[in-house]
Coordinates of C-alpha atoms in Angstrom, one line a residue:
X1 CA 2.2 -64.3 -12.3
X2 CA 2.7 -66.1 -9.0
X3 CA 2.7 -66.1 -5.6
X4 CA 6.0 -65.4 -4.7
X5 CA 5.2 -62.0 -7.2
X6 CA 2.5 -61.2 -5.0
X7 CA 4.4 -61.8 -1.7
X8 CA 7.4 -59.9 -2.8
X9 CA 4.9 -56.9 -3.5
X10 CA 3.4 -57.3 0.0
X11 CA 6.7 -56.6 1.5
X12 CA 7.8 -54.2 -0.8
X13 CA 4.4 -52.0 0.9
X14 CA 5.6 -53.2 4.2
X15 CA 8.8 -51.5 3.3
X16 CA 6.8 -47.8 2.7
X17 CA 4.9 -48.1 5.6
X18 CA 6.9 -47.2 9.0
X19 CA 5.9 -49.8 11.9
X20 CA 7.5 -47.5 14.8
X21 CA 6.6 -44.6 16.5
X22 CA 9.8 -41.9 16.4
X23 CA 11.1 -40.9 19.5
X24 CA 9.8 -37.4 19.4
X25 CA 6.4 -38.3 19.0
X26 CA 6.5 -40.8 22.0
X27 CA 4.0 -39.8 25.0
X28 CA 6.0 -38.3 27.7
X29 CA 5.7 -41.0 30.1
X30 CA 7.0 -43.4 27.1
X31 CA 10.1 -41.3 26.5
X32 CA 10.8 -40.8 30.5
X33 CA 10.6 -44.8 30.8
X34 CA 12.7 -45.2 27.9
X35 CA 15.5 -43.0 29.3
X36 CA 15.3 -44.1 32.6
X37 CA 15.7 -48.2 31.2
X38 CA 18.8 -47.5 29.8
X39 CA 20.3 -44.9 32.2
X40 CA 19.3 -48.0 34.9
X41 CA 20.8 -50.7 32.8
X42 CA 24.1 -49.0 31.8
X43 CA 24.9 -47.5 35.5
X44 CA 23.7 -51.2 37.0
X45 CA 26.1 -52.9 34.3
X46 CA 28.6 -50.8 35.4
X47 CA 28.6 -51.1 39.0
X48 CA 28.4 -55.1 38.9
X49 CA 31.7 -54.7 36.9
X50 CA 33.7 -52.4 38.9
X51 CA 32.2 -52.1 42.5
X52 CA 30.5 -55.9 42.9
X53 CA 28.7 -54.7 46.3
X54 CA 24.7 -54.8 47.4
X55 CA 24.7 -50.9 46.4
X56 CA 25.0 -52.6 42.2
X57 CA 21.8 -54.1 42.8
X58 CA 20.2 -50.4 43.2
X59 CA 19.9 -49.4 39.4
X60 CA 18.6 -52.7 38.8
X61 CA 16.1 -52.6 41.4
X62 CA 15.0 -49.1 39.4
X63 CA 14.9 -50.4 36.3
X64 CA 12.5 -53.2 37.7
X65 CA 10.1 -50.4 39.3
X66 CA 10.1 -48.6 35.9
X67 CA 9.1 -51.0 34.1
X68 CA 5.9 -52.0 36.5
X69 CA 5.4 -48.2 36.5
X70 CA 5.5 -48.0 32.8
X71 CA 3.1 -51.2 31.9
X72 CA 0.4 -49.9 34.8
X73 CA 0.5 -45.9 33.3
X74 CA 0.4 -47.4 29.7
X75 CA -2.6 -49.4 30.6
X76 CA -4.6 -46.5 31.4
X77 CA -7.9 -45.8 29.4
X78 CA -6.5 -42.4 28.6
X79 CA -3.4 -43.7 27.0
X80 CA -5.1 -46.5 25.8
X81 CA -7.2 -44.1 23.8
X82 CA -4.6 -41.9 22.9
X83 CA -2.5 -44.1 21.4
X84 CA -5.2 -45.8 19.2
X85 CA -6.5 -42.5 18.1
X86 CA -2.7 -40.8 17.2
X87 CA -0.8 -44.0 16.3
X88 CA -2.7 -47.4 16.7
X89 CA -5.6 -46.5 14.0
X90 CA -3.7 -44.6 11.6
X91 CA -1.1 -46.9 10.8
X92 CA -4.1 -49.8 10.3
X93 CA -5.5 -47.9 7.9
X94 CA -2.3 -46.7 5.8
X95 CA -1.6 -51.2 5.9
X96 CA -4.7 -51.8 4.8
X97 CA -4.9 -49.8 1.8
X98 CA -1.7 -51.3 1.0
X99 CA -2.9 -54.8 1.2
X100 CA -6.1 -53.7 -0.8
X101 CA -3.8 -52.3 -3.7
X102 CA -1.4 -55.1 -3.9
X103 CA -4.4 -58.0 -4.2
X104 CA -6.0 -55.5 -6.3
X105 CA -2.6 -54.9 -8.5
X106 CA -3.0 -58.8 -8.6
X107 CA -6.6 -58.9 -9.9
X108 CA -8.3 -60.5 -6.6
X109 CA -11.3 -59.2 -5.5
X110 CA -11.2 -58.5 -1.6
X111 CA -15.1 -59.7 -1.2
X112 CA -13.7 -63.1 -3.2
X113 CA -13.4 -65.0 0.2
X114 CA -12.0 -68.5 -1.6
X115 CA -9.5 -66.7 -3.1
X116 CA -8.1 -65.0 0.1
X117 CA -8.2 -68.6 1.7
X118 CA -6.6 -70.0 -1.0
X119 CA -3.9 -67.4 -0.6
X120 CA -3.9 -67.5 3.2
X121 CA -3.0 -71.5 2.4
X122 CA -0.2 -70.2 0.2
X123 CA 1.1 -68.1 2.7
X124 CA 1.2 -71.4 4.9
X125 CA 2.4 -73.5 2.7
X126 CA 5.3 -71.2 1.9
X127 CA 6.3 -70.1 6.0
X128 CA 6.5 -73.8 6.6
X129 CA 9.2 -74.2 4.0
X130 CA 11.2 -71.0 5.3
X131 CA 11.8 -71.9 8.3
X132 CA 15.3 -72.8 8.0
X133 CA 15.8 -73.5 11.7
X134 CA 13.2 -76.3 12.5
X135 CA 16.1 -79.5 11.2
X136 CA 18.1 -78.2 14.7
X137 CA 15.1 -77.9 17.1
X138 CA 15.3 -81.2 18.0
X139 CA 19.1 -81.5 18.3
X140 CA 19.1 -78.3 20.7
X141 CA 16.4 -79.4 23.1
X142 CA 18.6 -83.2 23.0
X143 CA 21.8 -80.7 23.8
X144 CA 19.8 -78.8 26.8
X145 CA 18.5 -81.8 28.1
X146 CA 22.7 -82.9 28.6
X147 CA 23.7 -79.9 29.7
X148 CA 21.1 -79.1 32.5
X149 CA 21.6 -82.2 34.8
X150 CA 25.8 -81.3 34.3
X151 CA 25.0 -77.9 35.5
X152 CA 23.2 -79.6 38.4
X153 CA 25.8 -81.8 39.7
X154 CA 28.7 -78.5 39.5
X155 CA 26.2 -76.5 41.9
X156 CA 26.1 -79.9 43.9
X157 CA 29.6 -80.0 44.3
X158 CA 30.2 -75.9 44.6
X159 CA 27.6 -76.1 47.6
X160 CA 29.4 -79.0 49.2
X161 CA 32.7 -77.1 49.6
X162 CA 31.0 -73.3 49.9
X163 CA 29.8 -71.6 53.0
X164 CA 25.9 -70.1 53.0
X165 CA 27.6 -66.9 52.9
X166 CA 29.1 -67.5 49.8
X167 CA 26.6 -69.6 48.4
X168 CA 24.3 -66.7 49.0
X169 CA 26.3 -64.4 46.9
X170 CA 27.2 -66.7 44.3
X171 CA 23.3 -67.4 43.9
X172 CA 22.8 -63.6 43.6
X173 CA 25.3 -62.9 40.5
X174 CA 24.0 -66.2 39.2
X175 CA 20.3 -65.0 39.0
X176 CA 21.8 -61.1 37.9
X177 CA 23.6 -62.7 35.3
X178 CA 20.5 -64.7 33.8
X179 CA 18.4 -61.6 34.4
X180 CA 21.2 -59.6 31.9
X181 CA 21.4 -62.4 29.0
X182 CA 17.4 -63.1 29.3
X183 CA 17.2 -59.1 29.1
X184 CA 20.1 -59.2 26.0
X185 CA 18.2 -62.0 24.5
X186 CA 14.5 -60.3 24.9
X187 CA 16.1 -57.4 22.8
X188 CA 18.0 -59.4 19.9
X189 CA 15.7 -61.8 19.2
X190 CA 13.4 -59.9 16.7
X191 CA 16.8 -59.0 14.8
X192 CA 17.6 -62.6 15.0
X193 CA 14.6 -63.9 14.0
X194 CA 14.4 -61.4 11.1
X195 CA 18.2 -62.6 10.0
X196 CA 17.8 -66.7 10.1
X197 CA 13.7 -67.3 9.4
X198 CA 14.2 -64.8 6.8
X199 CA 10.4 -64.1 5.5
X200 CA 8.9 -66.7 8.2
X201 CA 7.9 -63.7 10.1
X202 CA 6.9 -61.4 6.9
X203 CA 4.3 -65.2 6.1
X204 CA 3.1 -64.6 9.1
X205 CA 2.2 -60.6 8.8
X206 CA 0.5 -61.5 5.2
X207 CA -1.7 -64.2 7.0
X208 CA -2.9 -61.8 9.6
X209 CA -3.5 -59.0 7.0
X210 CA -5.4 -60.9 4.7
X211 CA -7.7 -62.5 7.8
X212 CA -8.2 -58.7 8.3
X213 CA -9.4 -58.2 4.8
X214 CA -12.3 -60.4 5.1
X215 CA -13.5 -59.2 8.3
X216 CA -13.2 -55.8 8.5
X217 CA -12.5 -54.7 4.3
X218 CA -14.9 -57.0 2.0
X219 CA -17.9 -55.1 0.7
X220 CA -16.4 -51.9 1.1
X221 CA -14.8 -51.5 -2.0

């Protein structure tokens, strides 16, 4: 018996338990935002492709608005509630239990604090060597730090030879452009981060869970 046996059970109970909420038993509001996100983002890519005018900016200016209009009706104290009552509270419990049974599966009592530190120190121990990307940190920042002051100097020289009108146009794909990769990036990191730090992120979840175990779990078995 080892660690990794104990850690491959942990995300074998991970596996069993669904994280997201199905569409269909979204709030309203959360299914109207959702909808209305992607309706904005495919007509707004669709119009800086084919029409290129001030009118393309009009989806994205909507898709802006519903997302301030979704984060301020989320934060309501009715939602709040709602969602910790319906989905929130549930789905702690169900992980819980499942932590519970795999430590207990593994012989460690939950009201053994030194053991769930030593495990937690494990857990550690292990993320640090899975992280398969930290060797090309360094290289990357050395490459950005290259590459920014030769962007620099090519907007030096495009504003040298440009007119304000132009420049002014050119500045506002520029910053729609950065807005669309940020947005691409914001969606495909979790995917990417699940495909090259492998179980960095699944470390991470075991850590939390068993810091949860002794404050909310010992003495209550």
């Amino acid at each position: 018996m080892r660690f990794c046996d104990l850690f491959i059970s942990y995300k074998i109970g991970l596996k069993n338990i669904k994280s997201t909420i199905p569409f269909t038993k979204l709030p309203p509001y959360r299914k109207v935002f959702i909808i209305l996100l992607l309706v904005s983002s495919i007509i707004s890519g669709i119009f800086l492709f084919f029409i290129k005018k001030w009118v393309s900016f009009i989806p994205i200016a909507i898709g802006i608005l519903c997302i301030i209009t979704f984060f301020i009706i989320d934060s309501t104290k009715r939602n709040l509630q709602v969602m910790l009552k319906e989905h929130y509270a549930p789905y702690s419990e169900r992980r819980m239990k499942m932590v519970i049974d795999v430590l207990k599966q593994y012989k460690i009592d939950i009201n053994d604090f030194d053991s769930i530190d030593r495990l937690i120190e494990e857990a550690k121990l292990a993320q640090v060597q899975s992280d398969y990307i930290a060797p090309f940190k360094k290289p990357l920042k050395t490459l950005g730090a290259i590459i920014i002051p030769i962007i620099a100097y090519i907007a030096q020289k495009i504003g040298d030879v440009a007119t304000q009108t132009e420049i002014f146009t050119i500045a506002i794909q520029v910053i729609v452009l950065v807005l669309l990769v940020f947005s691409l990036i914001f969606s495909l990191t979790p995917i990417i981060k699940d495909i090259l730090y492998r179980d960095y992120n699944k470390y991470e979840e075991l850590i939390y869970d068993l810091r949860q175990i002794t404050l909310f779990h010992s003495n209550k078995s």
